[in-house]
């Protein structure tokens, strides 16, 4: 059994666009990934640490605890030993109360990678491999979240390229989710049910070579 931590936001938590409801584990992409890997004979345990509204390294002025850097090292310590940490963050960096761009979010990702690698894990436990996912670009935000993400489609431009570059510099793995799926056709930000399914299956292919094949 190999252990994967998914560190993310509402796109992985599985919020159903325009609602406050949540998809079930087998419908969310981390669950689809786990079940797909198991069906291929690679048993994994996916630990979801996905918080709605989480940024890379910034605070939410209206809700506490949304800074992804705060407490990350302790989360690695809690869940160790880990074989792989998958980070998919950045979408919330472009909420309307922030004037961040792709470069800012990429620097946030670098800070997260550093925190994972320097976490105070127990002696002899492995420093996990890190896979950074660039979330799909924000489309024109619609529905109840439109004011929160106004302008996000402009501010997120170039995110995948910026992430790819910092991952190359930091020698960690990278995948562009936008090559598999767009953001939600319903609200322009999150993932719809079929998009979770497509991403989960694709991630099984991406993750499989990063794990120990076993004896």
mmCIF file of N, CA and C in Angstrom, residues 1-6 45-49 71-85 115-130:
data_model
loop_
_atom_site.group_PDB
_atom_site.id
_atom_site.type_symbol
_atom_site.label_atom_id
_atom_site.label_comp_id
_atom_site.label_asym_id
_atom_site.label_seq_id
_atom_site.Cartn_x
_atom_site.Cartn_y
_atom_site.Cartn_z
ATOM 1 N N UNK A 1 0.843 -1.187 0.000
ATOM 2 C CA UNK A 1 0.000 0.000 0.000
ATOM 3 C C UNK A 1 0.882 1.241 0.000
ATOM 4 N N UNK A 2 0.679 2.091 -0.991
ATOM 5 C CA UNK A 2 1.435 3.332 -1.065
ATOM 6 C C UNK A 2 0.506 4.511 -0.762
ATOM 7 N N UNK A 3 1.083 5.558 -0.198
ATOM 8 C CA UNK A 3 0.296 6.668 0.338
ATOM 9 C C UNK A 3 0.510 7.935 -0.463
ATOM 10 N N UNK A 4 -0.594 8.533 -0.897
ATOM 11 C CA UNK A 4 -0.574 9.769 -1.685
ATOM 12 C C UNK A 4 -1.383 10.825 -0.940
ATOM 13 N N UNK A 5 -0.799 11.989 -0.743
ATOM 14 C CA UNK A 5 -1.519 13.122 -0.171
ATOM 15 C C UNK A 5 -1.893 14.079 -1.282
ATOM 16 N N UNK A 6 -3.177 14.388 -1.396
ATOM 17 C CA UNK A 6 -3.657 15.398 -2.343
ATOM 18 C C UNK A 6 -3.929 16.673 -1.544
ATOM 19 N N UNK A 45 -3.406 4.430 -1.081
ATOM 20 C CA UNK A 45 -4.316 5.120 -0.167
ATOM 21 C C UNK A 45 -4.175 6.603 -0.441
ATOM 22 N N UNK A 46 -5.259 7.217 -0.886
ATOM 23 C CA UNK A 46 -5.248 8.647 -1.171
ATOM 24 C C UNK A 46 -5.816 9.392 0.029
ATOM 25 N N UNK A 47 -5.011 10.267 0.595
ATOM 26 C CA UNK A 47 -5.428 11.125 1.700
ATOM 27 C C UNK A 47 -5.769 12.487 1.105
ATOM 28 N N UNK A 48 -7.014 12.900 1.261
ATOM 29 C CA UNK A 48 -7.447 14.192 0.731
ATOM 30 C C UNK A 48 -7.327 15.271 1.806
ATOM 31 N N UNK A 49 -6.550 16.287 1.521
ATOM 32 C CA UNK A 49 -6.487 17.474 2.372
ATOM 33 C C UNK A 49 -6.846 18.646 1.475
ATOM 34 N N UNK A 71 1.001 25.595 8.243
ATOM 35 C CA UNK A 71 0.748 24.250 8.747
ATOM 36 C C UNK A 71 1.032 23.132 7.769
ATOM 37 N N UNK A 72 1.529 23.447 6.574
ATOM 38 C CA UNK A 72 1.769 22.391 5.591
ATOM 39 C C UNK A 72 2.820 21.396 6.082
ATOM 40 N N UNK A 73 3.901 21.894 6.641
ATOM 41 C CA UNK A 73 4.948 20.979 7.121
ATOM 42 C C UNK A 73 4.398 20.008 8.159
ATOM 43 N N UNK A 74 3.499 20.492 9.015
ATOM 44 C CA UNK A 74 2.912 19.619 10.027
ATOM 45 C C UNK A 74 1.975 18.593 9.397
ATOM 46 N N UNK A 75 1.301 18.966 8.314
ATOM 47 C CA UNK A 75 0.448 17.990 7.625
ATOM 48 C C UNK A 75 1.284 16.873 7.016
ATOM 49 N N UNK A 76 2.443 17.210 6.498
ATOM 50 C CA UNK A 76 3.337 16.176 5.984
ATOM 51 C C UNK A 76 3.781 15.266 7.117
ATOM 52 N N UNK A 77 4.096 15.855 8.249
ATOM 53 C CA UNK A 77 4.495 15.069 9.421
ATOM 54 C C UNK A 77 3.357 14.157 9.871
ATOM 55 N N UNK A 78 2.145 14.678 9.898
ATOM 56 C CA UNK A 78 0.981 13.903 10.347
ATOM 57 C C UNK A 78 0.760 12.677 9.477
ATOM 58 N N UNK A 79 0.842 12.844 8.165
ATOM 59 C CA UNK A 79 0.454 11.780 7.236
ATOM 60 C C UNK A 79 1.611 10.897 6.796
ATOM 61 N N UNK A 80 2.820 11.201 7.224
ATOM 62 C CA UNK A 80 3.973 10.382 6.841
ATOM 63 C C UNK A 80 3.850 8.972 7.425
ATOM 64 N N UNK A 81 4.438 7.974 6.722
ATOM 65 C CA UNK A 81 5.232 8.100 5.496
ATOM 66 C C UNK A 81 4.369 8.295 4.258
ATOM 67 N N UNK A 82 4.809 9.173 3.384
ATOM 68 C CA UNK A 82 4.119 9.458 2.138
ATOM 69 C C UNK A 82 5.028 9.121 0.957
ATOM 70 N N UNK A 83 4.446 8.551 -0.077
ATOM 71 C CA UNK A 83 5.194 8.277 -1.297
ATOM 72 C C UNK A 83 5.114 9.438 -2.270
ATOM 73 N N UNK A 84 4.008 10.176 -2.229
ATOM 74 C CA UNK A 84 3.795 11.243 -3.208
ATOM 75 C C UNK A 84 2.867 12.292 -2.609
ATOM 76 N N UNK A 85 3.195 13.556 -2.846
ATOM 77 C CA UNK A 85 2.302 14.670 -2.521
ATOM 78 C C UNK A 85 1.901 15.333 -3.831
ATOM 79 N N UNK A 115 8.457 23.797 1.731
ATOM 80 C CA UNK A 115 7.907 23.392 3.025
ATOM 81 C C UNK A 115 7.759 21.872 3.120
ATOM 82 N N UNK A 116 7.360 21.239 2.027
ATOM 83 C CA UNK A 116 7.210 19.782 2.023
ATOM 84 C C UNK A 116 8.567 19.117 2.215
ATOM 85 N N UNK A 117 9.557 19.609 1.515
ATOM 86 C CA UNK A 117 10.884 18.987 1.568
ATOM 87 C C UNK A 117 11.608 19.222 2.884
ATOM 88 N N UNK A 118 11.207 20.242 3.616
ATOM 89 C CA UNK A 118 11.864 20.534 4.899
ATOM 90 C C UNK A 118 11.006 20.149 6.097
ATOM 91 N N UNK A 119 9.916 19.424 5.868
ATOM 92 C CA UNK A 119 9.013 19.044 6.963
ATOM 93 C C UNK A 119 9.737 18.154 7.970
ATOM 94 N N UNK A 120 9.393 18.293 9.252
ATOM 95 C CA UNK A 120 10.085 17.526 10.311
ATOM 96 C C UNK A 120 9.558 16.098 10.456
ATOM 97 N N UNK A 121 9.759 15.289 9.417
ATOM 98 C CA UNK A 121 9.283 13.909 9.471
ATOM 99 C C UNK A 121 10.209 13.064 10.343
ATOM 100 N N UNK A 122 9.737 11.912 10.765
ATOM 101 C CA UNK A 122 10.512 11.043 11.637
ATOM 102 C C UNK A 122 11.733 10.485 10.900
ATOM 103 N N UNK A 123 12.816 10.227 11.635
ATOM 104 C CA UNK A 123 14.034 9.705 10.998
ATOM 105 C C UNK A 123 13.759 8.409 10.230
ATOM 106 N N UNK A 124 14.305 8.333 9.032
ATOM 107 C CA UNK A 124 14.147 7.137 8.220
ATOM 108 C C UNK A 124 12.947 7.157 7.307
ATOM 109 N N UNK A 125 12.020 8.090 7.527
ATOM 110 C CA UNK A 125 10.869 8.187 6.636
ATOM 111 C C UNK A 125 11.256 8.963 5.375
ATOM 112 N N UNK A 126 10.662 8.603 4.238
ATOM 113 C CA UNK A 126 11.101 9.215 2.977
ATOM 114 C C UNK A 126 10.572 10.632 2.794
ATOM 115 N N UNK A 127 11.373 11.451 2.140
ATOM 116 C CA UNK A 127 10.865 12.731 1.639
ATOM 117 C C UNK A 127 10.070 12.406 0.382
ATOM 118 N N UNK A 128 8.789 12.723 0.357
ATOM 119 C CA UNK A 128 7.962 12.265 -0.761
ATOM 120 C C UNK A 128 8.285 12.963 -2.072
ATOM 121 N N UNK A 129 8.008 12.265 -3.159
ATOM 122 C CA UNK A 129 8.010 12.908 -4.458
ATOM 123 C C UNK A 129 6.890 13.955 -4.480
ATOM 124 N N UNK A 130 7.054 14.976 -5.290
ATOM 125 C CA UNK A 130 6.064 16.056 -5.377
ATOM 126 C C UNK A 130 5.611 16.204 -6.826
#
